Amino acid sequence: MTRWLPKVYLGLVYLLLYVPIGVLVVFSFNDSRSGYTWGGLSLRWYGSLFNNNAMVEAMWNSLWLALSAATVSTIIGALTALALHRYRFRGKKVLNGMLFVVMMSPEIVLAISLLALFLLVGIQLGYVSLLLAHVTFCLPFVVITVMARLSGFDESLPEAARDLGASDFTMTRTVLIPVIMPALLAGWLLGFTLSLDDVVVSTFVSGPSYEILPLRIYSMVRVGLKPEVNALGTLLLVFSLVMLMLSQWILTRSKR
Amino acid sequence: MKKTLLSLSNLTKQFDGKTVLDSLNLDIYDGEFITLLGPSGCGKTTLLRLMAGFEHPDAGAITLSGDDLTGTPPEHRPLNTVFQHYALFPHMSVFDNVAYGLKMEKRPKEEIRERVGEALAMVQLQDYMRRKPHQLSGGQQQRVAIARAVVKRPRLLLLDEPLSALDYKLRRTMQVELKRLQRELGITFVFVTHDQEEALSMSDRVVVLKDGVVQQLGTPREVYERPANLFTARFVGETNFFPGEVESIHDGSITVDVFGLKRTLRRPDFPVQQGQPLHVLLRPEDIRVLDPADEQGVAGKIVERNYKGSTLDSVIHLEDGTEVLASEFFDEDDPAFDYRLGEPVKVSWVDGWEWLLPEEADEPVHEDALTDA
């Protein structure tokens, strides 16, 4: 009995994890209009999804926003991490701690304060406000990911490059960035996923001019669950799987 | 007269108010193998980093064949470094690692390929060009690091404890190889180590450092046989310190009382007066262990014996408690030569093999004949 017990336990855990996802995927191919009965295999919901212009536009908006937010926060975050790692200055510990404050603080607090700030400064709610907000909450994750990589970084590598005739800039380009590349990619992917599925902050700082996917889905679900959502969910799932595999591939390649 | 290549004058460096180098002067000759030797924290690595340009001196100057280098950034100094942990670029192949310096000089591709090939052949790694550093053993990585540093044909090669991460046998092999490379290339080597054996066996000259001050500068033989002070004597090799007192002074010799023995010894370079206490230094291999019936010598007994293959090392307790280390070669005529523990013996030495040093003001309290290797 003790031999099969762990297996059953593990099976149960994975069942609980994957049943909802499995149901979603299966029902995305359901021909029936009702969400509860099986009406045979069909791709009709995928079709109607791509005919839904508002939905497709929201998807592109979301992807573009996630792409730009991840990129901007990776650039700023990597430079911040380098500064925190490389230089000794007053208040370094405080700055370090403040990263965690942003990470740990409830999203709703960040959302309200960002909204208040944008209204105060007079930034129109739309792409720009969303980008600024997303960069804000992605940034600490990028900084911490890059700092973790830098803490294991051999300090004599930049020195070796300088010793062999590289300027500070060339050294950064040819040694520092390639060596911390896995962390940059990991930080970027983290930012990308955080941005893509954010609802709370986005709800507050988005405007009618720029609708993004999570908010679109949220408003669709409120008027009743359409099977289109299942198809969309399945597509997003496939997309994140591809991203995950891509990042794993890059990581293992960089180790070699 | 040897030509000075790199000249350090009055170099001073402090970290957080702690003086690491104290107005240090040193001239490094063209083509020599010079070793900076000292315990950790003596400033030897800082000195090397100042030469490489990774640190800037608080005061003093560095000149290379008369040109001031003090403010020159590392990338513009015609010298290269072999780092302690090799610092190979992990994302580059062996070829790209070695080619890095030449690429920085914007050499033509053909020349780069040729010179990298030569450098790798020199360290017997020409078949490993496509490997990544992590696919190499420690010794191979070490050799790549050396090839990468010499491929630019620097005027001076700085080596920061390059062998400390290797096991004993490999270390010996690399010592020989480094010496060979230095001879073949004719490049000046500045080698940092805390291993005195390594320093003695490889160097033309040894700089013994302590607390950022040069304790002694000389050939390995000078440093070992004629240490300038107690620190050098203790740090380099094992030494027995016998307390002596000047009995009488003659022209070229002095008579010294050591454990009641009156020995006439060569007069030292430092001034001596009658009644002055001094240290009589004897290396373990200078000690003669005699029969207890022998007339000369100080009585003691064997408390430890250590078979070392080519020598028999023993520890002898004299009657006053002083510990004496002796290292004797095996005699062809007496292959069964050995001691019993507790065996009574007498300890002596051949006059002229000793080295005399004056007492120092800030001597440590424990003044037994001691091992401090």
XYZ file of C-alpha atoms in Angstrom:
629
model
C 0.000 0.000 0.000
C 2.809 2.412 0.851
C 4.184 1.861 -2.607
C 1.242 3.165 -4.596
C 0.181 5.847 -2.126
C 2.740 8.452 -3.266
C 1.792 7.811 -6.874
C -1.910 8.280 -6.195
C -1.194 11.449 -4.242
C 0.949 12.860 -7.023
C -1.697 11.866 -9.561
C -4.368 13.733 -7.591
C -2.265 16.876 -7.361
C -1.664 16.915 -11.087
C -5.294 16.101 -11.816
C -6.392 19.147 -9.822
C -3.817 21.285 -11.615
C -4.663 20.192 -15.115
C -8.389 19.365 -15.119
C -9.522 23.007 -15.498
C -7.061 23.592 -18.309
C -8.053 20.324 -19.938
C -11.747 21.240 -19.788
C -11.000 24.593 -21.358
C -9.049 23.052 -24.216
C -11.627 20.332 -24.854
C -14.571 22.725 -24.832
C -12.799 25.097 -27.201
C -13.373 22.406 -29.847
C -17.021 21.876 -28.808
C -19.569 22.416 -31.546
C -22.380 23.058 -29.056
C -23.324 26.615 -28.166
C -23.865 25.668 -24.555
C -20.863 25.504 -22.357
C -22.053 22.350 -20.600
C -22.980 19.874 -23.297
C -20.832 18.168 -25.898
C -21.940 18.677 -29.466
C -19.085 17.161 -31.443
C -15.734 18.433 -32.701
C -15.565 21.805 -34.392
C -13.277 24.733 -35.004
C -16.173 27.209 -35.241
C -15.215 29.149 -32.124
C -11.736 29.732 -33.464
C -13.309 31.062 -36.603
C -15.707 33.335 -34.813
C -12.865 34.487 -32.584
C -10.880 35.725 -35.561
C -13.960 37.345 -37.039
C -14.463 39.283 -33.845
C -12.575 42.427 -34.771
C -12.677 43.995 -31.335
C -11.176 40.820 -29.876
C -8.380 40.564 -32.438
C -7.516 44.217 -31.949
C -7.413 43.784 -28.177
C -5.094 40.830 -28.661
C -2.678 42.821 -30.798
C -2.850 45.716 -28.336
C -2.020 43.377 -25.474
C 0.878 41.775 -27.296
C 2.314 45.128 -28.292
C 1.918 46.480 -24.776
C 3.550 43.401 -23.215
C 6.378 43.529 -25.718
C 7.140 47.180 -25.132
C 6.661 47.034 -21.356
C 8.955 44.015 -21.085
C 11.600 45.618 -23.268
C 11.555 48.977 -21.523
C 11.620 47.433 -18.061
C 14.436 45.057 -19.051
C 16.596 47.936 -20.231
C 15.927 50.127 -17.199
C 16.035 47.149 -14.830
C 19.326 45.791 -16.147
C 20.987 49.174 -15.795
C 19.578 49.549 -12.272
C 20.829 46.091 -11.317
C 24.279 46.904 -12.710
C 24.433 50.130 -10.735
C 23.320 48.400 -7.534
C 25.821 45.629 -8.117
C 28.818 47.594 -9.287
C 28.923 50.756 -7.229
C 29.062 51.357 -3.539
C 27.084 54.379 -2.446
C 25.005 55.696 0.404
C 21.456 54.430 0.619
C 22.130 51.367 -1.510
C 20.444 49.077 1.018
C 17.387 51.315 1.164
C 17.091 51.296 -2.627
C 17.395 47.533 -2.584
C 14.631 47.215 -0.029
C 12.387 49.607 -1.925
C 12.337 47.187 -4.847
C 10.735 44.594 -2.625
C 8.211 47.105 -1.327
C 6.880 47.638 -4.849
C 6.874 43.888 -5.436
C 5.028 43.057 -2.237
C 2.587 45.938 -2.047
C -1.019 45.062 -3.006
C -1.658 45.657 -6.665
C -4.746 47.670 -5.908
C -2.636 50.218 -4.029
C -0.308 50.588 -6.985
C -3.312 50.865 -9.311
C -4.990 53.633 -7.342
C -1.800 55.603 -6.852
C -0.871 55.343 -10.529
C -4.304 56.505 -11.576
C -4.132 59.431 -9.190
C -0.689 60.312 -10.483
C -1.698 60.171 -14.138
C -4.729 62.356 -13.500
C -2.615 64.778 -11.533
C 0.096 65.067 -14.181
C -2.465 65.069 -16.961
C -1.472 61.927 -18.837
C -4.286 60.692 -21.003
C -5.379 57.160 -20.154
C -4.416 54.876 -22.994
C -1.275 53.190 -24.334
C 1.158 55.544 -22.610
C -0.438 55.279 -19.186
C -0.651 51.487 -19.521
C 2.981 51.272 -20.560
C 4.154 53.416 -17.663
C 2.093 51.388 -15.213
C 3.256 48.044 -16.557
C 6.896 49.104 -16.563
C 6.452 50.140 -12.932
C 5.318 46.759 -11.714
C 7.643 44.748 -13.988
C 10.754 46.656 -13.049
C 11.485 45.126 -9.607
C 11.197 41.606 -11.009
C 13.698 42.362 -13.745
C 16.118 44.051 -11.335
C 16.014 41.127 -8.923
C 16.441 38.528 -11.673
C 19.457 40.336 -13.123
C 20.968 40.993 -9.689
C 20.763 37.290 -8.870
C 22.780 36.520 -11.985
C 25.283 39.271 -11.257
C 25.917 38.039 -7.726
C 27.427 34.891 -9.198
C 29.339 36.870 -11.788
C 33.127 36.543 -11.788
C 34.394 40.079 -11.213
C 37.643 39.327 -12.954
C 35.880 38.828 -16.316
C 35.463 42.564 -17.003
C 38.992 43.106 -15.763
C 40.313 40.425 -18.096
C 38.551 42.117 -21.003
C 39.996 45.515 -20.086
C 43.397 43.934 -19.620
C 43.228 42.554 -23.149
C 42.518 45.970 -24.578
C 38.746 46.411 -24.472
C 37.298 49.798 -23.532
C 34.584 49.860 -20.889
C 31.932 50.027 -23.602
C 33.404 47.179 -25.661
C 33.773 45.077 -22.532
C 30.083 45.625 -21.703
C 29.065 44.683 -25.230
C 31.273 41.642 -25.688
C 31.539 40.181 -22.198
C 29.117 41.584 -19.651
C 25.897 41.484 -21.684
C 26.506 38.029 -23.211
C 27.275 36.578 -19.787
C 24.159 37.996 -18.137
C 22.008 37.363 -21.235
C 20.082 34.443 -19.686
C 19.045 36.716 -16.814
C 18.040 39.459 -19.237
C 15.912 37.002 -21.189
C 14.386 35.560 -18.032
C 13.605 39.062 -16.791
C 12.124 40.010 -20.125
C 9.897 36.923 -20.222
C 8.789 37.535 -16.662
C 7.883 41.110 -17.540
C 6.129 39.959 -20.685
C 3.879 37.472 -18.865
C 3.189 39.851 -15.981
C 2.120 42.535 -18.410
C 0.086 40.217 -20.616
C -2.241 38.939 -17.901
C -2.486 41.969 -15.668
C -6.067 42.947 -14.881
C -6.109 44.997 -11.710
C -3.708 47.803 -12.573
C -4.827 47.854 -16.204
C -8.473 48.271 -15.228
C -7.614 51.515 -13.521
C -5.224 53.056 -15.993
C -6.615 52.049 -19.365
C -8.876 54.241 -21.421
C -11.416 53.624 -24.183
C -8.798 54.352 -26.846
C -6.703 51.278 -26.078
C -8.470 48.076 -25.098
C -6.358 45.121 -24.018
C -7.158 41.428 -23.963
C -7.619 40.639 -20.264
C -10.046 43.527 -19.888
C -11.887 42.514 -23.064
C -12.281 38.944 -21.814
C -13.364 40.191 -18.435
C -16.129 42.305 -19.962
C -17.178 39.408 -22.246
C -17.486 37.002 -19.342
C -19.635 39.434 -17.420
C -22.392 39.170 -20.009
C -22.195 35.399 -20.126
C -19.569 32.817 -20.969
C -19.169 32.462 -24.713
C -17.263 29.434 -26.058
C -15.068 31.896 -27.965
C -13.339 32.547 -24.676
C -12.322 28.904 -24.497
C -10.744 29.125 -27.911
C -8.909 32.275 -26.902
C -7.736 30.636 -23.680
C -6.414 27.654 -25.613
C -4.510 29.921 -27.987
C -2.986 31.818 -25.078
C -2.025 28.520 -23.464
C -0.269 27.337 -26.624
C 1.445 30.710 -26.874
C 2.771 30.555 -23.312
C 3.933 26.972 -23.827
C 5.889 28.061 -26.878
C 7.389 30.942 -24.904
C 8.318 28.588 -22.063
C 9.984 26.145 -24.417
C 11.779 28.982 -26.154
C 13.176 30.314 -22.906
C 14.282 26.836 -21.818
C 15.952 26.315 -25.169
C 17.797 29.632 -24.915
C 18.874 28.876 -21.351
C 20.272 25.431 -22.134
C 21.962 26.747 -25.257
C 23.672 29.546 -23.346
C 25.002 27.048 -20.810
C 26.756 25.085 -23.484
C 73.947 46.251 -15.561
C 70.436 45.005 -16.061
C 67.897 47.230 -17.758
C 64.943 48.317 -15.666
C 61.628 47.650 -17.410
C 58.999 48.584 -14.865
C 59.748 50.974 -12.075
C 57.516 51.498 -9.057
C 58.313 54.470 -6.903
C 56.766 55.446 -3.590
C 53.580 53.524 -4.337
C 51.047 54.018 -1.586
C 47.567 52.563 -1.479
C 44.928 52.664 1.223
C 41.588 50.902 1.428
C 39.114 52.428 3.874
C 41.918 54.087 5.792
C 43.976 50.913 6.042
C 47.383 51.186 4.433
C 47.894 48.263 2.080
C 51.047 49.517 0.400
C 53.377 51.908 2.143
C 55.560 54.023 -0.212
C 56.895 50.965 -1.939
C 59.833 51.108 -4.344
C 60.667 48.333 -6.757
C 62.544 48.061 -10.026
C 61.695 45.122 -12.251
C 64.359 44.172 -14.780
C 63.741 43.375 -18.397
C 63.372 39.640 -18.955
C 63.463 38.495 -15.358
C 61.120 36.189 -13.450
C 60.298 38.078 -10.284
C 58.003 36.768 -7.562
C 55.999 38.734 -5.028
C 55.845 36.491 -1.982
C 53.957 37.060 1.222
C 51.085 35.912 3.414
C 47.523 36.876 2.483
C 46.897 40.543 3.119
C 50.520 41.555 2.604
C 49.634 43.704 -0.404
C 51.049 41.499 -3.147
C 47.809 41.245 -5.100
C 47.150 44.963 -4.698
C 50.625 45.645 -6.052
C 49.890 43.491 -9.082
C 46.544 45.206 -9.627
C 48.259 48.584 -9.520
C 50.657 47.416 -12.225
C 47.763 46.135 -14.338
C 45.823 49.369 -13.829
C 42.795 47.927 -12.017
C 43.591 50.060 -8.986
C 45.015 53.540 -8.789
C 47.699 54.447 -6.304
C 46.985 57.156 -3.717
C 50.552 58.331 -4.227
C 53.610 57.321 -6.214
C 54.287 56.507 -9.821
C 54.614 53.553 -12.174
C 56.868 53.900 -15.195
C 57.501 51.450 -18.002
C 60.832 52.016 -19.728
C 60.647 55.627 -18.649
C 57.042 56.261 -19.745
C 54.652 57.198 -16.989
C 51.867 54.603 -16.725
C 50.265 55.785 -13.504
C 47.149 57.293 -15.102
C 46.912 54.902 -18.044
C 43.793 52.696 -18.068
C 44.384 48.924 -18.186
C 43.412 48.614 -21.852
C 46.267 50.873 -22.887
C 49.014 49.237 -20.843
C 51.360 46.959 -22.789
C 51.128 44.249 -20.163
C 48.721 41.368 -19.589
C 47.436 39.419 -16.649
C 46.815 35.760 -15.873
C 44.060 35.762 -13.279
C 43.847 33.556 -10.225
C 40.647 31.874 -11.365
C 41.615 32.224 -15.027
C 38.686 34.561 -15.884
C 38.054 32.848 -19.208
C 35.030 34.212 -21.042
C 32.500 31.408 -20.531
C 30.444 32.199 -23.635
C 33.415 32.054 -25.995
C 35.343 29.113 -27.410
C 39.000 28.608 -26.581
C 39.887 30.182 -29.930
C 37.734 33.265 -29.306
C 39.120 33.656 -25.808
C 42.684 33.705 -27.072
C 41.750 35.853 -30.084
C 39.984 38.463 -27.943
C 43.033 40.640 -27.332
C 44.038 40.581 -30.996
C 40.496 41.442 -32.091
C 40.667 44.454 -29.809
C 43.797 45.508 -31.708
C 41.785 45.079 -34.926
C 44.330 42.713 -36.418
C 43.523 41.113 -39.783
C 41.674 37.783 -39.554
C 44.522 35.828 -41.112
C 47.035 37.120 -38.584
C 44.670 36.435 -35.699
C 44.190 32.836 -36.787
C 47.903 32.319 -37.143
C 48.899 33.892 -33.821
C 46.138 32.178 -31.855
C 47.277 28.884 -33.373
C 50.835 29.574 -32.330
C 49.864 30.585 -28.802
C 47.726 27.478 -28.343
C 50.439 25.253 -29.773
C 52.817 26.736 -27.234
C 50.606 25.462 -24.415
C 49.801 22.218 -26.278
C 46.116 22.999 -26.729
C 45.905 23.395 -30.507
C 43.348 20.575 -30.704
C 40.959 22.239 -28.266
C 40.168 25.461 -30.164
C 36.461 24.769 -30.565
C 35.859 23.769 -26.955
C 34.188 26.008 -24.422
C 36.091 26.725 -21.190
C 33.794 24.560 -19.054
C 34.663 21.542 -21.208
C 38.306 21.803 -20.146
C 40.076 20.592 -17.021
C 41.512 23.068 -14.540
C 45.005 22.686 -15.930
C 43.811 23.197 -19.499
C 41.842 26.306 -18.523
C 44.988 27.590 -16.880
C 46.930 27.091 -20.082
C 44.250 28.860 -22.140
C 44.485 31.795 -19.736
C 48.244 31.905 -20.266
C 47.917 31.663 -24.053
C 45.331 34.456 -24.010
C 47.665 36.685 -22.038
C 50.843 36.059 -24.056
C 49.267 36.169 -27.518
C 49.477 39.963 -27.446
C 53.226 39.724 -26.824
C 53.127 41.947 -23.752
C 56.254 43.556 -22.348
C 55.331 42.161 -18.983
C 53.155 39.280 -17.854
C 51.435 39.543 -14.485
C 50.419 36.269 -12.874
C 48.142 36.382 -9.839
C 48.544 33.094 -7.942
C 47.847 31.259 -11.173
C 48.599 27.809 -9.811
C 46.771 27.974 -6.502
C 43.670 26.181 -7.791
C 45.573 23.209 -9.183
C 46.455 20.000 -7.384
C 50.001 19.387 -6.252
C 51.219 17.301 -9.157
C 49.718 19.537 -11.812
C 51.145 22.537 -10.011
C 54.658 21.112 -10.302
C 54.151 20.434 -14.017
C 52.841 23.950 -14.602
C 55.765 25.457 -12.681
C 58.190 23.824 -15.077
C 56.054 24.813 -18.045
C 55.831 28.434 -16.961
C 59.588 28.613 -16.577
C 60.019 27.151 -20.058
C 57.530 29.646 -21.518
C 59.258 32.533 -19.858
C 62.618 31.453 -21.267
C 61.223 30.923 -24.749
C 59.221 34.138 -24.901
C 61.751 36.300 -23.128
C 58.880 38.173 -21.466
C 59.289 39.587 -17.982
C 57.115 37.627 -15.533
C 55.759 39.111 -12.321
C 54.411 36.211 -10.326
C 52.353 36.499 -7.151
C 52.234 33.612 -4.708
C 51.996 32.779 -1.037
C 53.752 29.481 -1.638
C 57.408 29.958 -0.708
C 58.496 26.718 -2.335
C 57.002 27.872 -5.631
C 58.682 31.249 -5.253
C 62.104 29.728 -4.594
C 61.995 27.192 -7.395
C 60.757 29.518 -10.156
C 62.139 32.984 -9.616
C 65.211 34.922 -10.590
C 64.414 37.293 -7.753
C 61.964 37.156 -4.874
C 60.284 40.119 -3.199
C 59.154 39.228 0.308
C 56.268 41.457 1.352
C 54.594 42.027 4.677
C 52.021 44.704 5.522
C 52.730 46.516 2.278
C 56.441 46.879 2.963
C 59.261 45.044 1.176
C 60.996 42.831 3.741
C 63.639 41.523 1.419
C 64.508 41.592 -2.247
C 66.980 39.066 -3.528
C 67.669 35.840 -5.344
C 65.923 32.754 -3.952
C 69.261 31.650 -2.492
C 69.795 34.954 -0.722
C 66.275 34.972 0.653
C 66.545 31.403 1.900
C 70.123 31.352 3.142
C 70.534 34.936 4.278
C 67.125 36.199 5.392
C 67.143 39.926 6.114
C 64.936 39.682 9.173
C 62.978 37.316 11.377
C 59.824 37.591 9.276
C 61.551 36.440 6.100
C 63.340 33.700 7.988
C 60.049 32.430 9.377
C 58.021 32.826 6.218
C 60.464 31.303 3.771
C 61.123 27.707 4.668
C 61.416 26.201 8.121
C 63.895 27.595 10.578
C 65.263 26.819 14.014
C 65.889 29.919 16.082
C 68.502 29.438 18.810
C 68.998 32.234 21.315
C 72.625 33.356 21.416
C 74.684 35.922 23.274
C 77.847 37.581 22.021
C 80.779 36.514 24.226
C 83.644 38.192 22.447
C 84.319 39.960 19.173
C 87.279 39.273 16.924
C 88.314 40.544 13.505
C 86.197 38.474 11.168
C 84.408 36.358 13.727
C 82.549 36.472 16.998
C 82.200 33.954 19.757
C 78.595 33.274 20.660
C 77.153 31.392 23.590
C 74.360 29.093 22.407
C 72.850 26.801 25.041
C 76.160 26.982 26.899
C 78.175 26.015 23.822
C 80.856 28.499 22.864
C 80.881 28.661 19.095
C 83.044 30.905 16.970
C 80.962 32.159 14.090
C 81.398 34.446 11.100
C 80.938 38.069 12.092
C 77.569 39.333 10.809
C 76.963 42.521 8.755
C 75.077 44.260 11.536
C 77.034 45.881 14.390
C 77.563 43.669 17.450
C 78.608 44.383 21.019
C 79.727 42.131 23.749
C 76.814 40.697 25.720
C 74.338 41.436 22.961
C 71.581 38.833 22.507
C 71.012 37.601 18.954
C 69.296 34.840 16.998
C 71.214 31.941 15.566
C 69.190 30.621 12.627
C 69.593 27.105 11.343
C 67.570 25.403 8.629
C 66.452 21.843 9.494
C 68.891 20.442 6.924
C 71.780 22.296 8.629
C 71.193 20.481 11.914
C 73.470 17.561 12.754
C 72.037 14.952 15.063
C 74.848 13.363 17.034
C 75.313 10.445 19.348
C 74.474 11.333 22.988
C 78.033 10.412 23.919
C 79.418 13.094 21.585
C 81.250 15.895 23.328
C 79.916 18.810 21.395
C 76.243 19.511 20.856
C 73.231 20.181 23.008
C 71.484 17.271 24.652
C 67.880 16.476 23.788
C 65.589 13.641 22.867
C 63.635 12.643 19.784
C 59.904 13.361 20.173
C 58.771 12.828 16.614
C 60.075 11.204 13.470
C 58.698 11.556 9.985
C 59.752 9.407 7.075
C 59.712 11.637 3.974
C 61.162 9.282 1.394
C 64.390 11.073 0.636
C 64.847 12.533 4.092
C 64.126 11.616 7.657
C 62.595 14.582 9.433
C 62.648 14.602 13.204
C 61.603 16.874 16.042
C 63.977 17.032 18.988
C 63.202 18.501 22.397
C 66.216 20.096 24.025
C 66.510 19.964 27.795
C 65.241 23.536 28.193
C 62.156 22.680 26.129
C 63.264 24.255 22.841
C 61.956 22.359 19.844
C 64.408 21.634 17.066
C 63.531 20.475 13.572
C 66.083 18.324 11.810
C 66.002 16.982 8.272
C 68.626 14.405 7.379
C 69.305 12.673 4.096
C 69.478 8.932 4.033
C 72.929 7.525 3.864
C 73.690 4.824 1.289
C 75.871 3.055 3.828
C 73.192 2.936 6.451
C 69.813 2.207 4.843
C 68.251 1.240 8.175
C 68.996 4.669 9.633
C 66.128 5.702 11.926
C 65.329 6.980 15.408
C 63.290 5.624 18.248
C 60.919 8.048 19.908
C 62.461 9.208 23.178
C 65.954 8.333 22.001
C 68.543 10.669 23.581
C 70.666 12.588 21.069
C 72.813 15.660 20.815
C 72.162 18.514 18.399
C 74.858 20.490 16.638
C 75.704 22.094 13.323
C 78.690 22.852 11.128
C 80.122 26.279 11.897
C 79.448 28.668 9.052
C 76.099 27.113 8.138
C 74.270 29.298 10.644
C 72.844 32.733 9.941
C 72.784 35.468 12.577
C 70.078 38.069 13.053
C 69.786 40.782 15.688
C 66.866 40.847 18.092
C 63.935 42.875 16.810
C 61.944 45.389 18.816
C 58.497 43.972 18.212
C 59.230 40.280 18.419
C 56.314 37.987 19.082
C 56.091 36.460 22.538
C 56.396 32.859 21.467
C 59.994 32.458 20.565
C 60.348 28.708 20.289
C 62.196 27.359 17.336
C 59.165 27.033 15.180
C 57.690 25.988 11.929
C 56.010 28.638 9.889
C 55.834 27.423 6.376
